[in-house]
Short mmCIF file of C-alpha atoms in Angstrom, two decimals:
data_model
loop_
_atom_site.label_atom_id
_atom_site.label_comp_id
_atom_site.label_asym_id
_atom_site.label_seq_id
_atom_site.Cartn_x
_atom_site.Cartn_y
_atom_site.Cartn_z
CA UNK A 1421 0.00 0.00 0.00
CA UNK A 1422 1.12 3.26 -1.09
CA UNK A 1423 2.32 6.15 1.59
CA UNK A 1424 -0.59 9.03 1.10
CA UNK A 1425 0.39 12.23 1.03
CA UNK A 1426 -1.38 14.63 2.86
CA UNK A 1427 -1.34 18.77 3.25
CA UNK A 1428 -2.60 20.19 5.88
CA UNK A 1429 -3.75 23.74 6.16
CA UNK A 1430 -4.69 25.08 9.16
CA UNK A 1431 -3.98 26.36 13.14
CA UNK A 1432 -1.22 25.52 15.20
CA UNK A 1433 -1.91 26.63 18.97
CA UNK A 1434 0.02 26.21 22.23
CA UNK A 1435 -2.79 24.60 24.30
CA UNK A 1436 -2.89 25.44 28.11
CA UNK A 1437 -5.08 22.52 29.58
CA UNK A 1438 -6.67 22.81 32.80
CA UNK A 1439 -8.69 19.42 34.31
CA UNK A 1440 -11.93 20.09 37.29
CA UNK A 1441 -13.83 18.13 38.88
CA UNK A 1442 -16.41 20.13 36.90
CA UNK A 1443 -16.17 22.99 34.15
CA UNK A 1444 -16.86 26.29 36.13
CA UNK A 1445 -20.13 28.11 35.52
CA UNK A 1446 -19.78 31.85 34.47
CA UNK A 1447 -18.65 33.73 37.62
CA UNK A 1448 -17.58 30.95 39.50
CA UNK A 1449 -13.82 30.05 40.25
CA UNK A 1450 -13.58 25.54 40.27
CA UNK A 1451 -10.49 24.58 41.82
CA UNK A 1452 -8.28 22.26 39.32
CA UNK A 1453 -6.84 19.22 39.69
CA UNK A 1454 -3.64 19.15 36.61
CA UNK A 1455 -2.27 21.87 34.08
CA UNK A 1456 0.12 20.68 31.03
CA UNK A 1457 1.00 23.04 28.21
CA UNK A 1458 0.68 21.00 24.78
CA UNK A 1459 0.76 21.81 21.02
CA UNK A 1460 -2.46 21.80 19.51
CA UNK A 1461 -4.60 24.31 17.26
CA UNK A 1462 -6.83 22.30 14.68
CA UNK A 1463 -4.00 22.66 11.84
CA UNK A 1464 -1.44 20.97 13.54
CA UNK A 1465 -3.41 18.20 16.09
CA UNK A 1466 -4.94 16.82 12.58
CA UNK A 1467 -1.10 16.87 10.52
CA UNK A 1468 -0.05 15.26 13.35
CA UNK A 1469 -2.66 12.64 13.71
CA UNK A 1470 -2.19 11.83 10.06
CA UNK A 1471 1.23 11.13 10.18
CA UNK A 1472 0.66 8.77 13.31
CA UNK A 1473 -1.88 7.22 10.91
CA UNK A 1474 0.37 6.43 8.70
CA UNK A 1475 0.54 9.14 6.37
CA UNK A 1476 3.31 11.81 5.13
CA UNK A 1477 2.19 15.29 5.82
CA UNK A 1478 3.09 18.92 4.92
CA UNK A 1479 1.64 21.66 7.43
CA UNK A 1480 0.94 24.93 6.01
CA UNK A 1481 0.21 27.45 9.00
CA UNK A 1482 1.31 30.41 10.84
CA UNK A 1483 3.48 30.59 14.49
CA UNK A 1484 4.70 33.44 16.19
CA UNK A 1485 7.80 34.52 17.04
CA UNK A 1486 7.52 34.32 20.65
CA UNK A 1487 8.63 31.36 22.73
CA UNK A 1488 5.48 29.41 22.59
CA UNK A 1489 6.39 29.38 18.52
CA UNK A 1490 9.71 27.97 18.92
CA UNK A 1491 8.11 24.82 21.13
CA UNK A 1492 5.43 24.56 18.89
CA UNK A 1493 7.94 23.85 15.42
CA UNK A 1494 9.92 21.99 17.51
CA UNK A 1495 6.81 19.66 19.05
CA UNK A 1496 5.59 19.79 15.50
CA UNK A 1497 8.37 18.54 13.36
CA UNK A 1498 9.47 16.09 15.90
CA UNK A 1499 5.89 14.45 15.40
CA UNK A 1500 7.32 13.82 11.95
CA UNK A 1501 5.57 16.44 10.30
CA UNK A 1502 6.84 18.35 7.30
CA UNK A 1503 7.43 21.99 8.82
CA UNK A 1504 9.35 23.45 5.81
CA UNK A 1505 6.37 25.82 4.88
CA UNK A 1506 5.19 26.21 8.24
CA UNK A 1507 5.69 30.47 8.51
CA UNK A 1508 6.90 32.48 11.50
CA UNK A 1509 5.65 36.10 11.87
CA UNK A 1510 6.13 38.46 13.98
CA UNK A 1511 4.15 38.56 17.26
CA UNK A 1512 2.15 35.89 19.21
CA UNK A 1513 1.24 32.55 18.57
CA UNK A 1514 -2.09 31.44 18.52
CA UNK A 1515 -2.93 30.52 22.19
CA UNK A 1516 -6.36 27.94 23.14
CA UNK A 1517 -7.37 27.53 26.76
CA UNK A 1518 -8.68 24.30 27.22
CA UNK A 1519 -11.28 23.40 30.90
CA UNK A 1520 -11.35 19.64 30.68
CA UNK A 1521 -14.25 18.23 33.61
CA UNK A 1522 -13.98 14.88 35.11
CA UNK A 1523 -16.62 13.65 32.36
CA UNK A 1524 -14.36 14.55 29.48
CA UNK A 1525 -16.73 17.13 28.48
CA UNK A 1526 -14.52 20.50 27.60
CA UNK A 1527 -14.51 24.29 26.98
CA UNK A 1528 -12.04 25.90 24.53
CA UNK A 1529 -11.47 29.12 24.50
CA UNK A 1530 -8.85 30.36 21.24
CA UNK A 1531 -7.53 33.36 20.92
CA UNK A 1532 -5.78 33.03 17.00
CA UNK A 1533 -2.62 35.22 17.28
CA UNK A 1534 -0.26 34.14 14.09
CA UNK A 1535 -3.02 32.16 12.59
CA UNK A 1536 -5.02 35.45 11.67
CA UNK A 1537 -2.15 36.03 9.86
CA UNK A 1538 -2.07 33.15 7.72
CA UNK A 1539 -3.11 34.60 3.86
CA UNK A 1540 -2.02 35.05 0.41
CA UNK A 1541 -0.19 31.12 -0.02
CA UNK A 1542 2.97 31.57 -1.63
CA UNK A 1543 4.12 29.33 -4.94
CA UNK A 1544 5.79 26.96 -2.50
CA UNK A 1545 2.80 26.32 -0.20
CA UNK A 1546 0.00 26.39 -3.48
CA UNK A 1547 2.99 23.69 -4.88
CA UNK A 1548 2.40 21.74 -1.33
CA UNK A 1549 -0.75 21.40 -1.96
CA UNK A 1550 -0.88 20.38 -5.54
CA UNK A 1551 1.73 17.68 -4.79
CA UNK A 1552 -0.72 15.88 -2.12
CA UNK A 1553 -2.94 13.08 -2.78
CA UNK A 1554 -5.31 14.74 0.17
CA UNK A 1555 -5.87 18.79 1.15
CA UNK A 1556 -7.09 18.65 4.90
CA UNK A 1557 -8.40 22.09 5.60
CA UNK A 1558 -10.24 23.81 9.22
CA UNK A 1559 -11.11 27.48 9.42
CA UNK A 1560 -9.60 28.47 12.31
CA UNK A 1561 -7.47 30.43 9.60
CA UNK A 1562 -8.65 33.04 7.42
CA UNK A 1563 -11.37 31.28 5.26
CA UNK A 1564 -9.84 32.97 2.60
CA UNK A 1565 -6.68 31.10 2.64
CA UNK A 1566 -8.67 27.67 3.06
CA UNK A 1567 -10.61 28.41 -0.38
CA UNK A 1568 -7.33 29.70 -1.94
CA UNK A 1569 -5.47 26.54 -1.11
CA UNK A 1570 -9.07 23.91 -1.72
CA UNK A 1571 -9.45 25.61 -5.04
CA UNK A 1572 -5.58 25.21 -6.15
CA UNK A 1573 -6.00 21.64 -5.14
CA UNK A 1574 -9.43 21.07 -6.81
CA UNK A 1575 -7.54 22.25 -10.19
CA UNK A 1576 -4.58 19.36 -9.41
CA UNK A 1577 -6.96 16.58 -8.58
CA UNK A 1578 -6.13 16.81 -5.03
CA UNK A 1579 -8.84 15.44 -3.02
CA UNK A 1580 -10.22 18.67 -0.68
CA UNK A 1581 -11.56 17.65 2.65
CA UNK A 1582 -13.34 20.61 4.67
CA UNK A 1583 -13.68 20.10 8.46
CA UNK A 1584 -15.79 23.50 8.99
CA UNK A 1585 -14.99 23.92 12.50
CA UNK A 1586 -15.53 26.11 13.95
CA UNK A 1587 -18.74 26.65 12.86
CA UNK A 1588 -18.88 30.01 10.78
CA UNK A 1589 -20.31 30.41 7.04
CA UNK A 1590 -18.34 29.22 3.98
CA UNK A 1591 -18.33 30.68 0.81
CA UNK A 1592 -19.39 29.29 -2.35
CA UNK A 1593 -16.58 29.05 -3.84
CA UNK A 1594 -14.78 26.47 -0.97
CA UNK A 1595 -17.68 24.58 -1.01
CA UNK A 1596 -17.78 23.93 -4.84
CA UNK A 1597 -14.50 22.64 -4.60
CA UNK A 1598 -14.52 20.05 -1.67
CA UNK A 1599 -15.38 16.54 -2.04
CA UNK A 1600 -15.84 15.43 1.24
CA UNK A 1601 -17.31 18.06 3.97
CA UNK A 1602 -16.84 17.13 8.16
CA UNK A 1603 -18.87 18.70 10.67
CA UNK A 1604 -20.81 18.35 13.76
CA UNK A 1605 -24.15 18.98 14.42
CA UNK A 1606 -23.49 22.66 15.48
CA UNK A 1607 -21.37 23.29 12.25
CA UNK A 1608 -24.00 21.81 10.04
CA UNK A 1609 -26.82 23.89 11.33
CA UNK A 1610 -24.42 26.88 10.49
CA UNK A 1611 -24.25 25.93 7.23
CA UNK A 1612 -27.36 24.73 6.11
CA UNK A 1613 -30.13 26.40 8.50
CA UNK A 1614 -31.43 23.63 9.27
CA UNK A 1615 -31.44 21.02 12.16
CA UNK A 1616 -28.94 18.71 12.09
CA UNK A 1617 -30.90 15.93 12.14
CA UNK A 1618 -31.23 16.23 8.24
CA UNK A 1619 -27.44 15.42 7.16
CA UNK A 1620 -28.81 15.04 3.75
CA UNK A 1621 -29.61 19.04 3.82
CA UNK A 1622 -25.70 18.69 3.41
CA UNK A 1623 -25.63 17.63 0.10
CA UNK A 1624 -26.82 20.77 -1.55
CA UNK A 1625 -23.71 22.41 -0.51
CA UNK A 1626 -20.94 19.18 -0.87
CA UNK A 1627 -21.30 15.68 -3.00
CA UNK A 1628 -20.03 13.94 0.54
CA UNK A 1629 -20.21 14.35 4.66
CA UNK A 1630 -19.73 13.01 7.35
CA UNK A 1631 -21.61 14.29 10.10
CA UNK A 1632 -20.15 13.73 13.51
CA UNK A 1633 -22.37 13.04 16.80
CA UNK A 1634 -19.59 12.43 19.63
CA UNK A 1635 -20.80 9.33 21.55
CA UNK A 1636 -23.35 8.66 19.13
CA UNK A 1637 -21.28 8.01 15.94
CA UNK A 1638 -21.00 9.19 13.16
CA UNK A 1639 -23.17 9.33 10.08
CA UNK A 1640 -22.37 9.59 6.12
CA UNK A 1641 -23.95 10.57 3.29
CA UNK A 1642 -23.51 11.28 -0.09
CA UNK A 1643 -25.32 12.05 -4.00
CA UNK A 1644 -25.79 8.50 -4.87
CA UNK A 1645 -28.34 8.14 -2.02
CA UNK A 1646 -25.94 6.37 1.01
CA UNK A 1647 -27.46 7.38 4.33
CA UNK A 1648 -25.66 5.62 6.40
CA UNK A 1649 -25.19 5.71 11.04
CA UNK A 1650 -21.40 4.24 11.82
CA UNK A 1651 -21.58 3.59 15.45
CA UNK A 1652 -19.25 4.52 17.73
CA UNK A 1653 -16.66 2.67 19.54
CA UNK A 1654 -17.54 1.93 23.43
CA UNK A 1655 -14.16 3.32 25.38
CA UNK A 1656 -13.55 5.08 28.93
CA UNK A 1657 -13.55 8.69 28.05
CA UNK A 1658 -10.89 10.92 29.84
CA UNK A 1659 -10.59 13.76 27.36
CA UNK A 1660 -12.92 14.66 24.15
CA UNK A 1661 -10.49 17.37 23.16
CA UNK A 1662 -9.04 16.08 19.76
CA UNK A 1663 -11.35 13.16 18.84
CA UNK A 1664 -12.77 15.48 15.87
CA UNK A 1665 -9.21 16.19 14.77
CA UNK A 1666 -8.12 12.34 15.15
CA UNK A 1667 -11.36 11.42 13.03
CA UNK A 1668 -10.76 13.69 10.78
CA UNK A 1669 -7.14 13.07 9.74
CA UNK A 1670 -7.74 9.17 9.94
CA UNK A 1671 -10.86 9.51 6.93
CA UNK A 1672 -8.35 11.45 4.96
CA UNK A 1673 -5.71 9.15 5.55
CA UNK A 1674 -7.90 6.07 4.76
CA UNK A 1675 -9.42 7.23 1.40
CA UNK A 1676 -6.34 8.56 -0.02
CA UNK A 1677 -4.70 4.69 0.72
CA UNK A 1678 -8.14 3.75 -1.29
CA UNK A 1679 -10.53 2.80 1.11
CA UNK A 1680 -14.33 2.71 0.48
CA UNK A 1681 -15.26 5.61 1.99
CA UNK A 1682 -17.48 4.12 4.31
CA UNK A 1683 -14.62 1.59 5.62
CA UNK A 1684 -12.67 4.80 5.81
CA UNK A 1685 -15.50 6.44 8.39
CA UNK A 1686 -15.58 2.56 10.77
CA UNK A 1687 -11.70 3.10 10.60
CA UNK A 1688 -12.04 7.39 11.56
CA UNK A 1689 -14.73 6.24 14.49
CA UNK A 1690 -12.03 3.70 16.05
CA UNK A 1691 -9.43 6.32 15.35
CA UNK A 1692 -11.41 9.27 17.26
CA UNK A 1693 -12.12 6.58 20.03
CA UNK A 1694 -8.85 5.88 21.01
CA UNK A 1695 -7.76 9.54 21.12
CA UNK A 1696 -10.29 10.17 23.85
CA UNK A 1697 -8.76 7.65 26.23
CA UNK A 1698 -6.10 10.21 26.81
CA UNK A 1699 -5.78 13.61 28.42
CA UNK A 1700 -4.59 16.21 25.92
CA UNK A 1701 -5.01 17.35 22.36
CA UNK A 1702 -1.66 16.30 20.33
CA UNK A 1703 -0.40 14.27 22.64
CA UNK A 1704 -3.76 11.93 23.01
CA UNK A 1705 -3.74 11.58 19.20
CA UNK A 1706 -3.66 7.55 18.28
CA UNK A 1707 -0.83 5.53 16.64
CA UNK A 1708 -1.99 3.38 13.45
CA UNK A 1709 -1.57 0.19 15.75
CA UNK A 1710 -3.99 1.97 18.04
CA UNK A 1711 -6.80 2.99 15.53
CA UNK A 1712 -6.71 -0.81 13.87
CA UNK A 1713 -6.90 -2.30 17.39
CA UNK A 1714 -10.40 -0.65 17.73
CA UNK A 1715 -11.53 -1.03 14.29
CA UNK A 1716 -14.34 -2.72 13.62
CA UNK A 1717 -15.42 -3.15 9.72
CA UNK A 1718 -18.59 -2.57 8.36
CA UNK A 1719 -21.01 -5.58 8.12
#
C-alpha cells in the first residue's frame, strides 16, 4: 500500500489545559486538579494525527515569534511532520485555553494570534498542496486562505476535505471545490439552516459528509443516495479534546490509501475513540496500531 500524502492547512496553537472536577459556571472560580501546556490548534493536532496514521504530511500554517512558537515547530516537526512551509511572523502565537471536567466534556477558549495572519499562499505552499494526494483544511485560519489553497487543489486533482470547524459560514466558492465536507451537528446547522438531524440538507452544498455526533457516531452521506449511522466505539472517556481532529485526519488518511469511503469512516470512528482515552489534544492523538486495534469493519 502506497504512503498518502497529505497537506494540511490550518492552526497551530500552544494549548494550556486545565482538568476540574467540573467545568466552572460563568462567575464561578472551580479549583483544578492538573495543568500541562501541549501543542495543539486544529491545523497541527490533525497533521499530526495523520502522520501517526500512517501518512506523510506537509503543514501549512502560521506561528509566532515568541517562545510558545519555537516549542510549537519543535513539538511539531518532531511528530514527523513536514514543517518546511510552516511560517513564522512576527508577534504571538495562537494561544487555546482548554477546561477539561472529570466527564471529558470540555470548553475551549482560542484566541488566533499568528493564525489570523495566515493569507495570500505563496508558490511553494500552493505547490504543497498540488503535490498531495489529500488537502485537509479547518477554518480556524482566514477562510480565505482555506478556499485559496481547496481551489488550487481542486484544479490538481487533489482530493479537498473541509472540516468547517468552527462553525462560521463558507463561501461558495470552498464549497464547490470540496469533495468530502466534516462537521458536527453545530457546524452543520451553520451551514445549512437547518437542524442537524437532516445530514442530507448537506448535500446541496458538498457531494459527501460526514456528520459527527460524539458518543453517538458518526453518520455519512452522499449524491448516490448512502445514508448511512457508523456507530461509535464503546471506550472510557478521559478527554474529548481532539477526537474530531483524530477522526478527521484518519478519513483522509484512509481514502487517499483507497478505502471505500465508508470503511474509511468505521476506521475514523475507532481512530477518534482511542484519542479520547487520553488527556490532551496532540499528545492523546492515536498511533496506526492503536486505531486498527479498535476497528471494527462494516457488516
Amino acid at each position: 500500500m502506497r504512503q498518502t500524502r497529505v497537506a494540511v492547512v490550518g492552526s497551530a496553537n500552544m494549548d494550556l489545559v486545565g482538568t476540574a472536577p467540573a467545568l466552572p459556571r460563568p462567575g464561578e472560580t472551580v479549583l483544578g486538579s492538573e495543568f500541562v501546556m501541549l501543542p495543539g490548534g486544529k491545523g497541527a493536532n490533525q497533521a499530526i494525527a495523520a502522520v501517526r496514521a500512517g501518512a506523510s504530511c506537509v503543514f501549512l500554517g502560521a506561528i509566532g515569534s515568541d517562545a510558545f512558537g519555537v516549542t510549537l515547530k519543535a513539538r511539531i516537526t518532531a511528530a514527523g511532520v513536514d514543517t518546511s512551509q510552516l511560517r513564522v511572523v512576527y508577534g504571538a502565537s495562537g494561544v487555546a485555553l482548554v477546561l477539561v471536567g472529570a466527564s471529558g466534556e470540555n470548553a475551549i477558549l482560542v484566541t488566533p494570534g499568528a493564525n489570523g495572519a495566515f493569507t495570500g499562499l505563496t508558490a511553494p505552499e500552493l505547490a504543497a498542496v498540488r503535490e498531495a494526494d489529500v488537502l485537509v483544511a479547518q477554518l480556524e485560519v482566514p477562510v480565505e486562505t482555506v478556499t485559496e489553497a481547496a481551489v488550487a487543489a481542486r484544479a490538481a486533482g487533489t482530493r479537498v476535505v473541509l472540516n468547517a470547524a468552527p462553525a462560521r459560514p463558507v463561501p461558495a466558492e470552498l464549497l464547490a471545490a470540496v469533495d468530502l465536507l466534516v462537521v458536527n451537528e453545530t457546524e452543520a446547522q451553520t451551514l445549512t439552516g437547518r437542524g442537524w438531524d437532516e445530514p442530507t440538507a448537506l448535500l446541496e452544498l458538498v457531494p459527501r459528509a460526514v456528520l459527527t455526533l460524539g458518543g453517538a457516531g458518526a453518520g455519512y452521506v452522499d449524491r448516490d443516495g448512502t445514508v448511512v449511522h457508523v456507530p461509535a466505539v464503546t471506550v472510557d472517556v478521559v478527554d474529548s479534546t481532539a477526537a474530531g481532529d483524530a477522526f478527521t485526519a484518519a478519513l483522509a488518511v484512509a481514502w487517499g490509501e483507497g478505502r471505500e469511503l465508508l470503511d474509511a469512516v468505521h476506521w475514523a470512528a475507532a481512530a477518534g475513540a482511542a484519542c479520547v482515552r487520553r488527556l490532551g489534544a496532540s499528545v492523546a492523538l492515536p498511533s496506526r496500531a492503536e486505531i486498527d486495534q479498535l476497528y471494527v469493519p462494516r457488516a
